[in-house]
Amino acid sequence: MKKLTINLFAILLITMIFACGSKTDKNNNETNNNVETEDVKKDNNVEEKIDFSKFDHYATILSKEDLTMKFGESDLTDETKFFAEGTVKVETTTLVNSKFGHTITFGWNEDNSKTAWISADYTTLSKAGFQEIKTNSGLSTGMTLSELQKWNGAEFKFSGFGWDYGGGIFQEEGSKITNSPITIDLGLLDYAGFDFALGDIELVSSDAKLKDAKIVVTKLKLYID
């Protein structure tokens, strides 16, 4: 009887040891998994390098003082501009970033203390006469009408050309263009043969009559909160 009791005790002790070992391994595995997951999160949480190679990068400049500190005064030109058929006056500063060939305009708020918006035009006064500047989302100045429709994933409506609101894209619920923080203006580079596209009228990007028209993205604009 005494020998049987000892054997039972030994079996019970061995069972407890294996059970504790299994629990420890499970806890260690969970801990390792948590560490691995955290490392993946850290790897995926990579901050974008702001080197002013993309249009969006210029939105990190929040004041004229900041702009001057980053690029110096020699590459900056101040100008008063009027918008909305001459009803809105804005003080602006245009930067020529020779490193990337970018010409960016900064619009200041009412007391000129902060950046209200930034914009980039396809046509410039540079030697090349135009600039192709890209955004993080894949937009760029110089995109054709068909390329923009493909990017949007659907046809869209826009205003006729040749007036202050010409080439403005209509806001449509659920549209990728509408949901983008960057607003887009279209331009018709050659009016010959496309008189029907001029004036305060509504045009559609999928219209076959516009297939050969030289319609491109002529302006990107981003408002700063």
mmCIF file of C-alpha atoms in Angstrom:
data_model
loop_
_atom_site.group_PDB
_atom_site.id
_atom_site.type_symbol
_atom_site.label_atom_id
_atom_site.label_comp_id
_atom_site.label_asym_id
_atom_site.label_seq_id
_atom_site.Cartn_x
_atom_site.Cartn_y
_atom_site.Cartn_z
ATOM 1 C CA MET A 1 0.000 0.000 0.000
ATOM 2 C CA LYS A 2 2.855 2.357 0.876
ATOM 3 C CA LYS A 3 4.577 1.653 -2.473
ATOM 4 C CA LEU A 4 1.322 2.324 -4.379
ATOM 5 C CA THR A 5 0.905 5.685 -2.579
ATOM 6 C CA ILE A 6 4.453 6.733 -3.540
ATOM 7 C CA ASN A 7 3.869 5.810 -7.193
ATOM 8 C CA LEU A 8 0.638 7.805 -7.306
ATOM 9 C CA PHE A 9 2.417 10.800 -5.793
ATOM 10 C CA ALA A 10 5.206 10.538 -8.395
ATOM 11 C CA ILE A 11 2.729 10.400 -11.258
ATOM 12 C CA LEU A 12 0.861 13.424 -9.879
ATOM 13 C CA LEU A 13 4.123 15.374 -9.514
ATOM 14 C CA ILE A 14 5.218 14.598 -13.094
ATOM 15 C CA THR A 15 1.791 15.634 -14.425
ATOM 16 C CA MET A 16 2.001 18.976 -12.596
ATOM 17 C CA ILE A 17 5.510 19.624 -13.981
ATOM 18 C CA PHE A 18 4.384 19.014 -17.580
ATOM 19 C CA ALA A 19 1.317 21.168 -17.070
ATOM 20 C CA CYS A 20 3.381 24.085 -15.744
ATOM 21 C CA GLY A 21 5.865 23.670 -18.575
ATOM 22 C CA SER A 22 3.099 23.761 -21.171
ATOM 23 C CA LYS A 23 1.596 26.883 -19.590
ATOM 24 C CA THR A 24 5.009 28.577 -19.514
ATOM 25 C CA ASP A 25 5.612 27.772 -23.193
ATOM 26 C CA LYS A 26 2.174 29.136 -24.059
ATOM 27 C CA ASN A 27 2.849 32.364 -22.170
ATOM 28 C CA ASN A 28 6.260 32.685 -23.803
ATOM 29 C CA ASN A 29 4.734 32.157 -27.249
ATOM 30 C CA GLU A 30 2.077 34.799 -26.568
ATOM 31 C CA THR A 31 4.752 37.216 -25.373
ATOM 32 C CA ASN A 32 6.896 36.554 -28.462
ATOM 33 C CA ASN A 33 3.887 37.020 -30.703
ATOM 34 C CA ASN A 34 3.084 40.335 -29.038
ATOM 35 C CA VAL A 35 6.667 41.530 -29.472
ATOM 36 C CA GLU A 36 6.667 40.453 -33.109
ATOM 37 C CA THR A 37 3.383 42.244 -33.753
ATOM 38 C CA GLU A 38 4.736 45.393 -32.135
ATOM 39 C CA ASP A 39 7.858 45.227 -34.303
ATOM 40 C CA VAL A 40 5.712 44.932 -37.420
ATOM 41 C CA LYS A 41 3.715 47.952 -36.339
ATOM 42 C CA LYS A 42 6.914 49.899 -35.851
ATOM 43 C CA ASP A 43 8.194 48.818 -39.257
ATOM 44 C CA ASN A 44 4.933 49.838 -40.921
ATOM 45 C CA ASN A 45 4.784 53.159 -39.106
ATOM 46 C CA VAL A 46 7.444 54.813 -41.279
ATOM 47 C CA GLU A 47 7.196 58.568 -41.538
ATOM 48 C CA GLU A 48 7.393 59.989 -45.027
ATOM 49 C CA LYS A 49 10.541 61.937 -45.783
ATOM 50 C CA ILE A 50 9.718 65.566 -46.537
ATOM 51 C CA ASP A 51 12.169 66.516 -49.282
ATOM 52 C CA PHE A 52 9.792 68.703 -51.358
ATOM 53 C CA SER A 53 9.781 66.255 -54.248
ATOM 54 C CA LYS A 54 5.948 66.059 -54.051
ATOM 55 C CA PHE A 55 3.301 68.770 -54.077
ATOM 56 C CA ASP A 56 1.939 67.684 -50.688
ATOM 57 C CA HIS A 57 5.305 68.332 -49.021
ATOM 58 C CA TYR A 58 4.945 72.087 -49.436
ATOM 59 C CA ALA A 59 1.838 71.979 -47.208
ATOM 60 C CA THR A 60 4.185 71.467 -44.236
ATOM 61 C CA ILE A 61 5.278 75.129 -44.587
ATOM 62 C CA LEU A 62 2.797 76.980 -42.395
ATOM 63 C CA SER A 63 4.083 80.565 -42.467
ATOM 64 C CA LYS A 64 6.059 82.987 -44.601
ATOM 65 C CA GLU A 65 8.813 82.997 -41.993
ATOM 66 C CA ASP A 66 9.044 79.212 -42.281
ATOM 67 C CA LEU A 67 9.165 79.472 -46.093
ATOM 68 C CA THR A 68 11.996 82.013 -45.973
ATOM 69 C CA MET A 69 13.981 79.920 -43.484
ATOM 70 C CA LYS A 70 13.753 76.824 -45.686
ATOM 71 C CA PHE A 71 14.413 78.361 -49.114
ATOM 72 C CA GLY A 72 15.836 81.860 -48.596
ATOM 73 C CA GLU A 73 14.526 85.147 -49.996
ATOM 74 C CA SER A 74 16.250 85.010 -53.392
ATOM 75 C CA ASP A 75 13.895 82.284 -54.692
ATOM 76 C CA LEU A 76 10.714 84.035 -53.489
ATOM 77 C CA THR A 77 8.514 86.616 -55.256
ATOM 78 C CA ASP A 78 5.687 88.480 -53.487
ATOM 79 C CA GLU A 79 2.582 89.495 -55.423
ATOM 80 C CA THR A 80 -0.993 90.629 -54.811
ATOM 81 C CA LYS A 81 -3.476 88.490 -56.745
ATOM 82 C CA PHE A 82 -7.214 88.739 -57.341
ATOM 83 C CA PHE A 83 -9.581 85.784 -57.609
ATOM 84 C CA ALA A 84 -13.307 85.093 -58.098
ATOM 85 C CA GLU A 85 -13.659 87.579 -60.942
ATOM 86 C CA GLY A 86 -11.633 90.197 -59.076
ATOM 87 C CA THR A 87 -13.683 90.111 -55.869
ATOM 88 C CA VAL A 88 -11.118 88.358 -53.645
ATOM 89 C CA LYS A 89 -7.701 89.884 -52.921
ATOM 90 C CA VAL A 90 -4.902 87.642 -51.613
ATOM 91 C CA GLU A 91 -1.255 88.340 -50.815
ATOM 92 C CA THR A 92 0.891 85.576 -52.271
ATOM 93 C CA THR A 93 4.495 84.432 -52.459
ATOM 94 C CA THR A 94 5.771 82.298 -55.322
ATOM 95 C CA LEU A 95 8.653 79.915 -54.714
ATOM 96 C CA VAL A 96 10.897 78.604 -57.484
ATOM 97 C CA ASN A 97 12.524 75.417 -56.215
ATOM 98 C CA SER A 98 15.321 74.879 -58.726
ATOM 99 C CA LYS A 99 16.242 71.483 -57.268
ATOM 100 C CA PHE A 100 13.065 69.875 -58.594
ATOM 101 C CA GLY A 101 12.003 72.570 -61.075
ATOM 102 C CA HIS A 102 8.878 73.353 -59.056
ATOM 103 C CA THR A 103 7.034 76.666 -59.006
ATOM 104 C CA ILE A 104 4.712 76.802 -55.986
ATOM 105 C CA THR A 105 2.477 79.684 -54.959
ATOM 106 C CA PHE A 106 1.644 80.279 -51.302
ATOM 107 C CA GLY A 107 -1.503 82.214 -50.440
ATOM 108 C CA TRP A 108 -1.442 83.886 -47.007
ATOM 109 C CA ASN A 109 -4.322 84.491 -44.619
ATOM 110 C CA GLU A 110 -5.724 87.983 -43.956
ATOM 111 C CA ASP A 111 -2.904 89.156 -41.688
ATOM 112 C CA ASN A 112 -0.209 87.334 -43.729
ATOM 113 C CA SER A 113 0.841 85.305 -40.679
ATOM 114 C CA LYS A 114 -0.130 81.819 -41.844
ATOM 115 C CA THR A 115 -0.412 79.754 -45.014
ATOM 116 C CA ALA A 116 -3.990 79.669 -46.299
ATOM 117 C CA TRP A 117 -3.304 77.495 -49.344
ATOM 118 C CA ILE A 118 -0.668 76.318 -51.792
ATOM 119 C CA SER A 119 -1.035 75.842 -55.545
ATOM 120 C CA ALA A 120 0.927 74.614 -58.532
ATOM 121 C CA ASP A 121 0.241 75.487 -62.180
ATOM 122 C CA TYR A 122 1.099 73.322 -65.171
ATOM 123 C CA THR A 123 2.211 76.350 -67.196
ATOM 124 C CA THR A 124 4.950 78.493 -65.651
ATOM 125 C CA LEU A 125 7.394 81.235 -66.577
ATOM 126 C CA SER A 126 10.274 78.769 -66.411
ATOM 127 C CA LYS A 127 12.474 77.914 -69.371
ATOM 128 C CA ALA A 128 10.529 74.695 -69.967
ATOM 129 C CA GLY A 129 7.235 76.586 -69.858
ATOM 130 C CA PHE A 130 5.461 73.915 -67.842
ATOM 131 C CA GLN A 131 5.950 71.675 -64.829
ATOM 132 C CA GLU A 132 4.801 68.196 -63.934
ATOM 133 C CA ILE A 133 4.569 67.962 -60.176
ATOM 134 C CA LYS A 134 3.113 64.848 -58.554
ATOM 135 C CA THR A 135 1.136 64.274 -55.362
ATOM 136 C CA ASN A 136 1.244 61.341 -52.956
ATOM 137 C CA SER A 137 -2.118 60.150 -54.274
ATOM 138 C CA GLY A 138 -0.964 59.924 -57.899
ATOM 139 C CA LEU A 139 -2.381 63.188 -59.195
ATOM 140 C CA SER A 140 -0.118 65.474 -61.188
ATOM 141 C CA THR A 141 -0.172 68.647 -63.227
ATOM 142 C CA GLY A 142 -0.275 67.811 -66.920
ATOM 143 C CA MET A 143 -2.505 64.733 -66.488
ATOM 144 C CA THR A 144 -4.789 64.312 -69.488
ATOM 145 C CA LEU A 145 -8.567 64.160 -69.208
ATOM 146 C CA SER A 146 -8.581 60.401 -69.827
ATOM 147 C CA GLU A 147 -5.820 59.823 -67.245
ATOM 148 C CA LEU A 148 -7.758 61.799 -64.644
ATOM 149 C CA GLN A 149 -10.960 59.876 -65.383
ATOM 150 C CA LYS A 150 -9.044 56.612 -64.934
ATOM 151 C CA TRP A 151 -7.613 57.878 -61.626
ATOM 152 C CA ASN A 152 -11.088 58.897 -60.472
ATOM 153 C CA GLY A 153 -12.535 55.521 -61.403
ATOM 154 C CA ALA A 154 -15.572 57.114 -63.073
ATOM 155 C CA GLU A 155 -16.580 59.896 -65.437
ATOM 156 C CA PHE A 156 -17.067 63.374 -63.987
ATOM 157 C CA LYS A 157 -18.558 66.732 -64.940
ATOM 158 C CA PHE A 158 -16.700 70.007 -65.271
ATOM 159 C CA SER A 159 -17.241 73.575 -66.400
ATOM 160 C CA GLY A 160 -16.542 74.903 -69.896
ATOM 161 C CA PHE A 161 -13.394 76.927 -70.535
ATOM 162 C CA GLY A 162 -12.541 80.565 -71.215
ATOM 163 C CA TRP A 163 -13.809 82.273 -68.026
ATOM 164 C CA ASP A 164 -12.840 82.626 -64.356
ATOM 165 C CA TYR A 165 -14.455 79.358 -63.259
ATOM 166 C CA GLY A 166 -13.518 77.496 -66.444
ATOM 167 C CA GLY A 167 -12.283 73.927 -66.006
ATOM 168 C CA GLY A 168 -13.640 73.626 -62.473
ATOM 169 C CA ILE A 169 -14.726 70.083 -61.621
ATOM 170 C CA PHE A 170 -18.199 69.591 -60.143
ATOM 171 C CA GLN A 171 -18.448 68.001 -56.698
ATOM 172 C CA GLU A 172 -20.177 64.620 -56.806
ATOM 173 C CA GLU A 173 -20.842 62.521 -53.705
ATOM 174 C CA GLY A 174 -18.559 59.480 -53.459
ATOM 175 C CA SER A 175 -16.239 60.711 -56.192
ATOM 176 C CA LYS A 176 -12.521 60.202 -55.612
ATOM 177 C CA ILE A 177 -11.924 63.704 -56.947
ATOM 178 C CA THR A 178 -14.440 65.130 -54.469
ATOM 179 C CA ASN A 179 -12.939 63.217 -51.540
ATOM 180 C CA SER A 180 -9.420 64.377 -52.355
ATOM 181 C CA PRO A 181 -8.148 67.294 -50.219
ATOM 182 C CA ILE A 182 -6.432 68.626 -53.343
ATOM 183 C CA THR A 183 -8.668 70.552 -55.721
ATOM 184 C CA ILE A 184 -8.134 70.272 -59.467
ATOM 185 C CA ASP A 185 -8.601 72.725 -62.332
ATOM 186 C CA LEU A 186 -8.626 71.642 -65.954
ATOM 187 C CA GLY A 187 -7.423 73.680 -68.896
ATOM 188 C CA LEU A 188 -7.881 73.505 -72.660
ATOM 189 C CA LEU A 189 -4.448 74.135 -74.192
ATOM 190 C CA ASP A 190 -5.676 74.604 -77.764
ATOM 191 C CA TYR A 191 -9.139 76.058 -78.480
ATOM 192 C CA ALA A 192 -9.022 75.386 -82.246
ATOM 193 C CA GLY A 193 -11.932 73.153 -83.196
ATOM 194 C CA PHE A 194 -13.376 73.131 -79.700
ATOM 195 C CA ASP A 195 -15.434 76.315 -79.541
ATOM 196 C CA PHE A 196 -18.342 74.243 -78.233
ATOM 197 C CA ALA A 197 -16.344 73.665 -75.004
ATOM 198 C CA LEU A 198 -16.091 77.394 -74.163
ATOM 199 C CA GLY A 199 -18.207 79.360 -71.722
ATOM 200 C CA ASP A 200 -20.438 78.685 -68.740
ATOM 201 C CA ILE A 201 -21.555 75.213 -69.794
ATOM 202 C CA GLU A 202 -21.409 71.676 -68.369
ATOM 203 C CA LEU A 203 -19.049 69.125 -69.921
ATOM 204 C CA VAL A 204 -18.568 65.406 -69.211
ATOM 205 C CA SER A 205 -15.164 63.706 -69.212
ATOM 206 C CA SER A 206 -16.415 60.690 -71.177
ATOM 207 C CA ASP A 207 -17.833 62.793 -74.035
ATOM 208 C CA ALA A 208 -16.455 61.384 -77.304
ATOM 209 C CA LYS A 209 -16.318 64.907 -78.764
ATOM 210 C CA LEU A 210 -13.580 65.753 -76.233
ATOM 211 C CA LYS A 211 -11.391 62.759 -77.111
ATOM 212 C CA ASP A 212 -8.874 64.782 -79.141
ATOM 213 C CA ALA A 213 -9.087 67.957 -77.075
ATOM 214 C CA LYS A 214 -5.874 68.969 -75.305
ATOM 215 C CA ILE A 215 -7.477 69.071 -71.857
ATOM 216 C CA VAL A 216 -5.060 68.606 -68.960
ATOM 217 C CA VAL A 217 -4.816 69.278 -65.224
ATOM 218 C CA THR A 218 -3.553 72.852 -65.179
ATOM 219 C CA LYS A 219 -3.718 73.569 -61.439
ATOM 220 C CA LEU A 220 -3.482 71.721 -58.141
ATOM 221 C CA LYS A 221 -4.542 73.565 -54.992
ATOM 222 C CA LEU A 222 -4.479 72.510 -51.347
ATOM 223 C CA TYR A 223 -6.108 74.527 -48.568
ATOM 224 C CA ILE A 224 -4.322 74.474 -45.207
ATOM 225 C CA ASP A 225 -6.373 74.158 -42.003
#
